[in-house]
Structures are given as C-alpha cells and as structure tokens.
PDB file of C-alpha atoms in Angstrom:
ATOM      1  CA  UNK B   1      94.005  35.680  51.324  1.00  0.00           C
ATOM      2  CA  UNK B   2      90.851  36.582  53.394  1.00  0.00           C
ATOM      3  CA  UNK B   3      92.679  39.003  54.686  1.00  0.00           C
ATOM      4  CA  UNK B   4      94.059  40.452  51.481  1.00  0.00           C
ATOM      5  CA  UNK B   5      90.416  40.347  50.289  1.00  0.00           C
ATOM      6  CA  UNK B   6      88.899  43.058  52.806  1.00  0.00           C
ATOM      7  CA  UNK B   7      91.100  45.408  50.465  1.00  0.00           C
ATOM      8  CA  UNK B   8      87.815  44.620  47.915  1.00  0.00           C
ATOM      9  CA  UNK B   9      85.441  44.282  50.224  1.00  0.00           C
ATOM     10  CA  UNK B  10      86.235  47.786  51.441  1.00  0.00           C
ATOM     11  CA  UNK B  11      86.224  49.281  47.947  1.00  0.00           C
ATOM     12  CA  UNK B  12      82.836  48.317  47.643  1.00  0.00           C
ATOM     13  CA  UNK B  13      81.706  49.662  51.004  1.00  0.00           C
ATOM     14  CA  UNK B  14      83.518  52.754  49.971  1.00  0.00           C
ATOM     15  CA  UNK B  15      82.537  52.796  45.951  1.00  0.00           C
ATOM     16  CA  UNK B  16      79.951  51.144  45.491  1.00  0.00           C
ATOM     17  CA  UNK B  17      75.937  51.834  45.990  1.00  0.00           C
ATOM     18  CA  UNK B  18      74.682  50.306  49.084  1.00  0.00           C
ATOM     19  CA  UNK B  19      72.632  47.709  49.048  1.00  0.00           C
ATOM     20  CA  UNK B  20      71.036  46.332  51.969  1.00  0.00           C
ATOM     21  CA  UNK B  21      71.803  42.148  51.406  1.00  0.00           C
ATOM     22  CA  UNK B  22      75.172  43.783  51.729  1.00  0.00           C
ATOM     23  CA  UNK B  23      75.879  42.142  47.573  1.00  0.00           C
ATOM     24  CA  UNK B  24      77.478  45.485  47.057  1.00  0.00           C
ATOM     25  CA  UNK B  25      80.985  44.020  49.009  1.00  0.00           C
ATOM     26  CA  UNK B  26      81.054  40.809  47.198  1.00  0.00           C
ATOM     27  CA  UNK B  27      82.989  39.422  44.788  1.00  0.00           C
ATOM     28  CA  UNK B  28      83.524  37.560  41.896  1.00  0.00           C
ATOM     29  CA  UNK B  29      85.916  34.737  40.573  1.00  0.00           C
ATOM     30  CA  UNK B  30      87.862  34.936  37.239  1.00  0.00           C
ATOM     31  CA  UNK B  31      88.709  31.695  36.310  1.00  0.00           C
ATOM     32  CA  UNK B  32      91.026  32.333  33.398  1.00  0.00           C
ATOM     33  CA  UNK B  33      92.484  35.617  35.288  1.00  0.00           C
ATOM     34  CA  UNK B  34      92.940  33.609  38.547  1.00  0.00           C
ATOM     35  CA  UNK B  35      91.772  36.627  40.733  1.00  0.00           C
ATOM     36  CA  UNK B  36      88.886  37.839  42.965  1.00  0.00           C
ATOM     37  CA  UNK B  37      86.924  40.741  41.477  1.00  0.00           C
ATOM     38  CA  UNK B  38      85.079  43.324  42.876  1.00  0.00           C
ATOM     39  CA  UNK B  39      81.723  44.854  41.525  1.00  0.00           C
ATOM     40  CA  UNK B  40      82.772  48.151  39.229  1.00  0.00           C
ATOM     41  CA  UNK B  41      83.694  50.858  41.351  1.00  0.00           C
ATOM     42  CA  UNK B  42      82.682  53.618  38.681  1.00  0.00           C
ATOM     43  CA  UNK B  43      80.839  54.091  35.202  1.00  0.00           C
ATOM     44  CA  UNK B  44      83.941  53.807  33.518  1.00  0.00           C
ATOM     45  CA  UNK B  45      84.580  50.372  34.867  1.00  0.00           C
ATOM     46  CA  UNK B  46      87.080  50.585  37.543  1.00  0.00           C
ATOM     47  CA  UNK B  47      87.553  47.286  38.742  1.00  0.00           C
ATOM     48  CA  UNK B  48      89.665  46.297  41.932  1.00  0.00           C
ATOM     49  CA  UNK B  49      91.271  42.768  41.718  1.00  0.00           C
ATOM     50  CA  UNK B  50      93.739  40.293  44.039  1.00  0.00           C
ATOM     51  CA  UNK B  51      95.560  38.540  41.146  1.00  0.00           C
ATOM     52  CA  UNK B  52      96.360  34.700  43.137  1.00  0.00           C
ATOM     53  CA  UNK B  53      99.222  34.147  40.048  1.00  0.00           C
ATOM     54  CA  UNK B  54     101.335  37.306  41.323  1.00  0.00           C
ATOM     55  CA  UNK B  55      99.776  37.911  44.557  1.00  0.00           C
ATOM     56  CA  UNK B  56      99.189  41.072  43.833  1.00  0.00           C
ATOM     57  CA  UNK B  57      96.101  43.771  43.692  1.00  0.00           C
ATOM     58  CA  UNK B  58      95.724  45.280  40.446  1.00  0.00           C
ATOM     59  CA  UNK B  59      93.480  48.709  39.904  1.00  0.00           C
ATOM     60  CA  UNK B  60      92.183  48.116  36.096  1.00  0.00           C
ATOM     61  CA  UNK B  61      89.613  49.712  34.088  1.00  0.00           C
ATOM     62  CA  UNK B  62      89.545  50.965  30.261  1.00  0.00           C
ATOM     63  CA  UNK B  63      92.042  53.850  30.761  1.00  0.00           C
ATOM     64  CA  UNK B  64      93.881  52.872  34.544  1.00  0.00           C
ATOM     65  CA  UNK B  65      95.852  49.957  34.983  1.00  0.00           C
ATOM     66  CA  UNK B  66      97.913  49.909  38.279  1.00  0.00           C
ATOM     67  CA  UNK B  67      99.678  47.051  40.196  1.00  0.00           C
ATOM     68  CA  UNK B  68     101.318  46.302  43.764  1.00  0.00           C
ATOM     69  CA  UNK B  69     102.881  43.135  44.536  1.00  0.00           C
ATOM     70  CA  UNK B  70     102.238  42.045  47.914  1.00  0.00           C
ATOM     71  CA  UNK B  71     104.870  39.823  49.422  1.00  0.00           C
ATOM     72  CA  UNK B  72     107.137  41.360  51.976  1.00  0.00           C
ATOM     73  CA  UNK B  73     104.705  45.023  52.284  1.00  0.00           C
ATOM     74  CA  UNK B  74     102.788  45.640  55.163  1.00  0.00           C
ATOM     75  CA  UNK B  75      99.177  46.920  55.713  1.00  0.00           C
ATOM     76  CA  UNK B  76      99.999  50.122  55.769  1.00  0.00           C
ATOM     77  CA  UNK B  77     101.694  50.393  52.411  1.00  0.00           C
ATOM     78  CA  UNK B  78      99.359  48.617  51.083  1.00  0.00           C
ATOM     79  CA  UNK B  79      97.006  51.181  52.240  1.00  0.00           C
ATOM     80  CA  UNK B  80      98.968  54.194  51.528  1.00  0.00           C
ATOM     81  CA  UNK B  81      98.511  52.520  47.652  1.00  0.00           C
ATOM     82  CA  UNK B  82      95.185  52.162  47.831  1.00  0.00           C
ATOM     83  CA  UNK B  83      94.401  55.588  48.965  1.00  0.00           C
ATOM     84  CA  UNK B  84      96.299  57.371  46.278  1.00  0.00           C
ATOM     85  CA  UNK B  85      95.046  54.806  43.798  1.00  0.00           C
ATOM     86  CA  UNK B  86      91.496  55.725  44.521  1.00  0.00           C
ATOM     87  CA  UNK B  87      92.432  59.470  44.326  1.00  0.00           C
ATOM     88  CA  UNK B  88      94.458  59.525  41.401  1.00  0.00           C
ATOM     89  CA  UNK B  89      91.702  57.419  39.319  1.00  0.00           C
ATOM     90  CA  UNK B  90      88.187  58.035  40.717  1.00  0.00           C
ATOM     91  CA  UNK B  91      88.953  61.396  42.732  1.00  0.00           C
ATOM     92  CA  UNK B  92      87.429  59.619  45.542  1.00  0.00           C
ATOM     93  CA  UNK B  93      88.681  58.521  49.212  1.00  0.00           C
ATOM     94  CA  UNK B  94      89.633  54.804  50.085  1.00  0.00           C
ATOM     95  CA  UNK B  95      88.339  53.818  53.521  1.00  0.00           C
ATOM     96  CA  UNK B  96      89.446  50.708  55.383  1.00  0.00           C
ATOM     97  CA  UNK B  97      86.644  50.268  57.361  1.00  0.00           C
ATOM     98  CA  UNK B  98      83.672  47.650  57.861  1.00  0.00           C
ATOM     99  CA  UNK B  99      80.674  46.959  59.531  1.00  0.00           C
ATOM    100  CA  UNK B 100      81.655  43.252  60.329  1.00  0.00           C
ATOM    101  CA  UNK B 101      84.115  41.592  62.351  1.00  0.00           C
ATOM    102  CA  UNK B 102      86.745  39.373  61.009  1.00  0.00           C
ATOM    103  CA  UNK B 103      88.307  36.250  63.046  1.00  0.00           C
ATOM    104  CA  UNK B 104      91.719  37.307  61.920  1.00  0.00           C
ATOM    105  CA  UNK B 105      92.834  40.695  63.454  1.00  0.00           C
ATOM    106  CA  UNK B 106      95.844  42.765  61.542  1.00  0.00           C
ATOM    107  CA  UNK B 107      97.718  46.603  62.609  1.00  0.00           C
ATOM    108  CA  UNK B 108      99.844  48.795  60.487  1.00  0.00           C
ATOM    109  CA  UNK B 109     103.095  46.320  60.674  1.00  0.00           C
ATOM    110  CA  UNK B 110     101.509  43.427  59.385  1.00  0.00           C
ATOM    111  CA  UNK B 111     103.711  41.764  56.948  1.00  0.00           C
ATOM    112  CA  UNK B 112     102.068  39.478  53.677  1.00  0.00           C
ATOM    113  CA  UNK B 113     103.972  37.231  52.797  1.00  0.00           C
ATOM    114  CA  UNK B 114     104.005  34.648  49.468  1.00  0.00           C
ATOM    115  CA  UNK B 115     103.567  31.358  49.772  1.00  0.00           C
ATOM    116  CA  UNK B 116     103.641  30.257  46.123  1.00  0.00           C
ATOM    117  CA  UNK B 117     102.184  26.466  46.631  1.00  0.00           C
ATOM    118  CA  UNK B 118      99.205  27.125  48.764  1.00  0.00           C
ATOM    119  CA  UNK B 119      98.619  30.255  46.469  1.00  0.00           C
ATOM    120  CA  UNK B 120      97.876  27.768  43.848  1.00  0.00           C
ATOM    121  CA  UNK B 121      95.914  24.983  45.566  1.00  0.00           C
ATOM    122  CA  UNK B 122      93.392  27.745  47.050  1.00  0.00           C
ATOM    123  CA  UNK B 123      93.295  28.754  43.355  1.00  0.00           C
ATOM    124  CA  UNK B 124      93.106  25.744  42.007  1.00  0.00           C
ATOM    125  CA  UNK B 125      90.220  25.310  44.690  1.00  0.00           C
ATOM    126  CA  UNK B 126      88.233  28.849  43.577  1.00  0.00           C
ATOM    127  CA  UNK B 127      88.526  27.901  39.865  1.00  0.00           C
ATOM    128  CA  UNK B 128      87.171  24.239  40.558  1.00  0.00           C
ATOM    129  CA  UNK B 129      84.347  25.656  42.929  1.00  0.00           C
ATOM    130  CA  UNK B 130      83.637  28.290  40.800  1.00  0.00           C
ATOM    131  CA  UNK B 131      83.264  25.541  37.618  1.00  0.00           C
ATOM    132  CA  UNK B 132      81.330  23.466  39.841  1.00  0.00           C
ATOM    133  CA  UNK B 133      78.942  25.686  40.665  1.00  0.00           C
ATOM    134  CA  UNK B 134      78.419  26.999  37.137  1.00  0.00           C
ATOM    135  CA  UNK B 135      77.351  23.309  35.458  1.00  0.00           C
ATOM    136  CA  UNK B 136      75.040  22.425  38.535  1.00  0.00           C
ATOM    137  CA  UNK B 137      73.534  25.443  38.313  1.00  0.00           C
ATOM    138  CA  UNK B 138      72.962  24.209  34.471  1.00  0.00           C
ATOM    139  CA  UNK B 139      72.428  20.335  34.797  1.00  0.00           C
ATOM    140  CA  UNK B 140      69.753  21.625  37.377  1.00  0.00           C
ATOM    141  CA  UNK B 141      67.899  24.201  35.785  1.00  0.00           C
ATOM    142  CA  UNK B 142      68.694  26.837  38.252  1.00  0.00           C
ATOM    143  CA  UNK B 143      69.906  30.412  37.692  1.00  0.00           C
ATOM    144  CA  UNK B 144      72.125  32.199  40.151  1.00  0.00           C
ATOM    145  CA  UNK B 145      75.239  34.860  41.020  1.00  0.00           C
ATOM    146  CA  UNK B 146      78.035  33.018  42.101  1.00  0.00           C
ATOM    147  CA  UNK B 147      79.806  35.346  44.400  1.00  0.00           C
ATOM    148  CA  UNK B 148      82.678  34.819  47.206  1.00  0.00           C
ATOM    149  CA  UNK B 149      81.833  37.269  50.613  1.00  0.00           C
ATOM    150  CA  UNK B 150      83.975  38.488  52.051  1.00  0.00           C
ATOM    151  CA  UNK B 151      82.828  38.213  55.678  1.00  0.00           C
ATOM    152  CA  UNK B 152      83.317  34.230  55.622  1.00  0.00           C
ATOM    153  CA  UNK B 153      85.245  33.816  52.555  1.00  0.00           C
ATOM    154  CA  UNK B 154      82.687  31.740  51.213  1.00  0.00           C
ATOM    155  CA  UNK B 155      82.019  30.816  47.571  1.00  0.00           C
ATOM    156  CA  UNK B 156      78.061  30.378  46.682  1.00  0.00           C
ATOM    157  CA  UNK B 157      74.804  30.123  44.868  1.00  0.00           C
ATOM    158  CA  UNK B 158      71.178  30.656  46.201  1.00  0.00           C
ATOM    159  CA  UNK B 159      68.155  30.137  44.608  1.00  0.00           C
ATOM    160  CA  UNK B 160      65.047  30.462  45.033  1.00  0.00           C
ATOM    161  CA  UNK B 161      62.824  26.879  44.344  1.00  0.00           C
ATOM    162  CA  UNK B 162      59.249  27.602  45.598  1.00  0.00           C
ATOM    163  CA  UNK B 163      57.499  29.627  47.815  1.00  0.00           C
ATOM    164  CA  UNK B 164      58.594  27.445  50.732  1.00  0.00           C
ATOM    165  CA  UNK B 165      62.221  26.353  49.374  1.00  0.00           C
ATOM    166  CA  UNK B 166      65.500  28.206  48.886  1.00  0.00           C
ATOM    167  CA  UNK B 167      68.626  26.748  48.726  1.00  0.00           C
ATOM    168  CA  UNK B 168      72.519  27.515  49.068  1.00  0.00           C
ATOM    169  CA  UNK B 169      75.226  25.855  48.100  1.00  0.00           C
ATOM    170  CA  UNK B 170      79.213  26.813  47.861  1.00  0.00           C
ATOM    171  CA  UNK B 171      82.593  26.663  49.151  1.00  0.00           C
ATOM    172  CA  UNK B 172      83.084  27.429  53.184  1.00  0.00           C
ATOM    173  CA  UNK B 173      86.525  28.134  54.634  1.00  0.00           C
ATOM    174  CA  UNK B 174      88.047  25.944  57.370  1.00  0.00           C
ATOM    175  CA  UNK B 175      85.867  26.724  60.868  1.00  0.00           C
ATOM    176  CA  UNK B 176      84.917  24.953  63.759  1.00  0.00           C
ATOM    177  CA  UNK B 177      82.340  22.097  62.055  1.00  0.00           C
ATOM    178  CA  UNK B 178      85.481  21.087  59.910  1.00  0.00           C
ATOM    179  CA  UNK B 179      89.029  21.864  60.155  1.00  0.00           C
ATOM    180  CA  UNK B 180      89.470  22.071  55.983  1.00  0.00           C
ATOM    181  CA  UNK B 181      87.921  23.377  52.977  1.00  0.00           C
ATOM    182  CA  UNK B 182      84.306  21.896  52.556  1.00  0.00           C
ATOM    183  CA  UNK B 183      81.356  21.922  50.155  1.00  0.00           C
ATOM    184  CA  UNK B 184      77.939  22.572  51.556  1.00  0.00           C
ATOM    185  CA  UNK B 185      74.184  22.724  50.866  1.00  0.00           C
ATOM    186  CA  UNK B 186      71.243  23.752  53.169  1.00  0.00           C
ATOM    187  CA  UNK B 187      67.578  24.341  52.842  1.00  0.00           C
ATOM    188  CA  UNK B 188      65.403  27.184  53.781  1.00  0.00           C
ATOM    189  CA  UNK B 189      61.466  28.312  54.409  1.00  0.00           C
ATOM    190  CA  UNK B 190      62.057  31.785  55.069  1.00  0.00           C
ATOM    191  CA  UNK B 191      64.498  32.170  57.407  1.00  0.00           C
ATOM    192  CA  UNK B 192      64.784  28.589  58.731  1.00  0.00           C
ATOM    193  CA  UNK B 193      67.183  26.166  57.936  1.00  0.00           C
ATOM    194  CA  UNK B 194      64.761  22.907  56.803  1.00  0.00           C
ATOM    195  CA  UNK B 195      65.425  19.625  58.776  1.00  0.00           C
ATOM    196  CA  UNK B 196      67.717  17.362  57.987  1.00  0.00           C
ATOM    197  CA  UNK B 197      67.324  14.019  59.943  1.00  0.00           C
ATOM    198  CA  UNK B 198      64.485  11.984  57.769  1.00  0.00           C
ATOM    199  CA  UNK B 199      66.452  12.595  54.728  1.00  0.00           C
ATOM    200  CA  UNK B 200      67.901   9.649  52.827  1.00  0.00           C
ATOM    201  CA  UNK B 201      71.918   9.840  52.960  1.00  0.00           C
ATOM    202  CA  UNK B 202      74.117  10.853  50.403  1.00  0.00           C
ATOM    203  CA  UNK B 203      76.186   9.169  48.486  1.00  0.00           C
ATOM    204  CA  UNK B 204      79.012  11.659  48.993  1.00  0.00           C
ATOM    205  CA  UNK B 205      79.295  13.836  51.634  1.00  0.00           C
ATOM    206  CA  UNK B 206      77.011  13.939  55.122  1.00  0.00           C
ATOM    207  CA  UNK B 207      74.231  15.959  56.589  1.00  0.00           C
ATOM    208  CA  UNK B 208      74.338  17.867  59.211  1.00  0.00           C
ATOM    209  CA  UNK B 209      71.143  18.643  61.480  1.00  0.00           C
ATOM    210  CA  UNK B 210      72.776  20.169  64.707  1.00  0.00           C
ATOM    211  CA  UNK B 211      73.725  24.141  64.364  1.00  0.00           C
ATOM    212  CA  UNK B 212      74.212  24.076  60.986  1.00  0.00           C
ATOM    213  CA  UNK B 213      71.228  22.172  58.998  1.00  0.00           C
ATOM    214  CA  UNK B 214      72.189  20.924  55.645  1.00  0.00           C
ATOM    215  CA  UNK B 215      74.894  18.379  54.101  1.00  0.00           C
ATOM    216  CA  UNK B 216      78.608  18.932  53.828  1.00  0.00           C
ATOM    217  CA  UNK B 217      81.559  17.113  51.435  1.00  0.00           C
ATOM    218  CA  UNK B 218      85.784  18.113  52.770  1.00  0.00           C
ATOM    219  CA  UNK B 219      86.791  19.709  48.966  1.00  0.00           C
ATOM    220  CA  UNK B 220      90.371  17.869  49.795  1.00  0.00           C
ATOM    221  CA  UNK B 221      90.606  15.374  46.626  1.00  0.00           C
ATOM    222  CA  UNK B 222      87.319  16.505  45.453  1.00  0.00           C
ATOM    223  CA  UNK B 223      86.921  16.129  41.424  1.00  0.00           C
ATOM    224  CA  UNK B 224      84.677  18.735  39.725  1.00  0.00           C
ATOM    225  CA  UNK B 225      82.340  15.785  38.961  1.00  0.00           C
ATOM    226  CA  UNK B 226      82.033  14.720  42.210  1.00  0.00           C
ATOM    227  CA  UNK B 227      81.474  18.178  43.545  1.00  0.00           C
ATOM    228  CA  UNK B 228      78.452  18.888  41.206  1.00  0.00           C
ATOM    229  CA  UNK B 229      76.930  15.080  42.130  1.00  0.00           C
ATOM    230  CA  UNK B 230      77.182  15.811  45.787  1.00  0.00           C
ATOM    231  CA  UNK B 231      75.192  19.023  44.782  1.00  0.00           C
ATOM    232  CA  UNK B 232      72.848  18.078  42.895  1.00  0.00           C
ATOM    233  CA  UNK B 233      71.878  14.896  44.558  1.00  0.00           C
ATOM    234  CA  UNK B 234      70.997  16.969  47.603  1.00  0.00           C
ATOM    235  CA  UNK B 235      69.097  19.682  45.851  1.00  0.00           C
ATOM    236  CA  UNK B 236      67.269  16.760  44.387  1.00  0.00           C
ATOM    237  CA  UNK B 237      66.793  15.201  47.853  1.00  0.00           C
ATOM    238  CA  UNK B 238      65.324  19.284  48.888  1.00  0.00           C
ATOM    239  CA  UNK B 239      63.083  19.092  46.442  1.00  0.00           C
ATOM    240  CA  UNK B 240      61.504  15.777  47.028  1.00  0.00           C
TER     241      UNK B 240
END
C-alpha cells in the first residue's frame, strides 16, 4: 500500500499548490470510507482516493466519479488510468514523478496484487491510529492535522507547546529500529530532538535516546485506550 499511495502523493505534486513543508502531498484518513485521501486537486473538489475495502483508487468529486480495481494490473495500467483520468476531468497532465526516494523500487510490469486479510488489519490499524490520535489530541488540549506522508508512510500529529517544545506523535511503518508497526512520540527545540535519558519510564512503551530521540509502543495488540495513554503520558512527561 505505500506503494499504491505514491499514485496520491503524485497527484498532489502534480495538482496541487506547492507548499514548501511539502503538506501539499499528504494525505488524509477516512475512517468510515476506509481510504487514504488526498488534498482537493481542483475548486470543484476533485479528490483522489485508495479505497483499502476494494483495493481500488477511486477519482471522485461533485460531478466525476471513476474507479479501477487494482489486483492483478500493473503500474503501467494503472498509469495509463490515471493519465486519462486527470485529462478527461481536470484537463490537466498526471505526472509520476517525485522529489524523494522510496525504499521500495517498481517498473512498468509490476503486478498489485490483493491480499484481502492484511488489507484489513493495516486498515483496521489506520482507522485505530487515526481514532487515537483524534481523542489525545482532545483529552490533551492540543489542536493538530492528522495526516499520513507519503515518503515514510507515517500517520501523525505535531504541535506546537511553547517556544522551546514541539512535539510529534503517530504511526511509523516497519524500519530498521523495529521490525513491525509502532507508535511513537519525540520532542523538539527547534530542530533538535530533546533528550531522552533522565526521563521517568513509561508505563507502556520505551524511550529511545540513540538516533531516534523519543519513546516508542509495537501497535501489534495495541487497544485504542492504550494507544492514547502511551501518548499522553509522554507528552505529559515533555511537558514537565
């Protein structure tokens, strides 16, 4: 699915204004439509979406509703749709192109296919990380965009505490601190991650204070509840 959501990302690049946090490739998560979202592409509300339900990208907006199911097509079809989606309902050109680079690398022949179980648990895992976020943003006080980017694949909030304190907090993708799903949290004054080490520990979860600076919690079994204590506790612990 990361790969599946570059489609978005590059509808933004190609769509939608610039802006120079690079928020214009984001995306959103719709919890009762089970799909990422990306920004509008147009005043009329174009909105490109990978539905995780029928693992499929669907072009919708007030007037233009398109669909093409994924499983068994290849890159190139799916970017042979894409371009005459784009020209048939904005006039515009679809580009496939970015200004990052991925750790997954795909050609022409590459083949999705649907694997209807994981679908769901990485669904189920958006909609509960998406939820989480939401209510610890609320319990706490704090205001935020909740976005997924498209670069890591991470789900997250930042805000902005004090002069000397942001924080960010999410859902990262399985990398090379930890081999699944995790939750995380870390600090900043400017554009340093805060030190870790003198803080007390947490009563889910574990910071982290080589590399990365900041606490993480594996999602796998994770309740909603537990996600937003782990949270919270350690935005608490920040703001000491």
């Amino acid at each position: 699915m990361h790969l599946a959501a570059q489609y978005l990302a590059a509808a933004g690049i190609s769509f939608v204004e610039k802006k120079t946090d690079d928020s214009h490739t984001n995306l959103g998560w719709s919890i009762g439509k089970q799909r990422l979202e990306t920004h509008p592409l147009s005043t009329d509300g174009d909105v490109l979406t990978l539905n995780y339900n029928t693992f499929s990208l669907e072009w919708n907006s007030p007037e233009n509703n398109a669909s093409f199911a994924l499983d068994g097509k290849t890159h190139q079809q799916v970017l042979e749709w894409l371009a005459s989606s784009a020209d048939s309902f904005l006039g515009k050109k679809y580009t496939y192109d970015f200004h990052y680079d991925l750790p997954y690398s795909i050609d022409d022949s590459f083949t999705f296919k649907l694997d209807a179980l994981k679908l769901k648990e990485l669904a189920d895992l958006r909609s509960l990380t998406q939820s989480s976020l939401e209510k610890t943003l609320a319990v706490n006080g704090l205001e935020s965009d909740i976005r997924i980017w498209p670069h890591h694949f991470d789900s997250g909030a930042y805000v902005i505490i004090s002069d000397d304190l942001a924080i960010g907090f999410g859902l990262a993708v399985p990398d090379t601190m930890i081999n699944e799903h995790y939750f995380y949290i870390s600090g900043y004054k400017g554009h340093d991650g805060i030190e870790t080490s003198s803080f007390d520990s947490l009563s889910l979860g574990e910071w982290k204070n080589e590399g990365f600076k900041g606490a993480v919690l594996p999602a796998t079994k994770i309740k909603e509840e537990q996600a937003i204590q782990f949270f919270t506790e350690a935005i608490n612990i920040y703001k000491k």
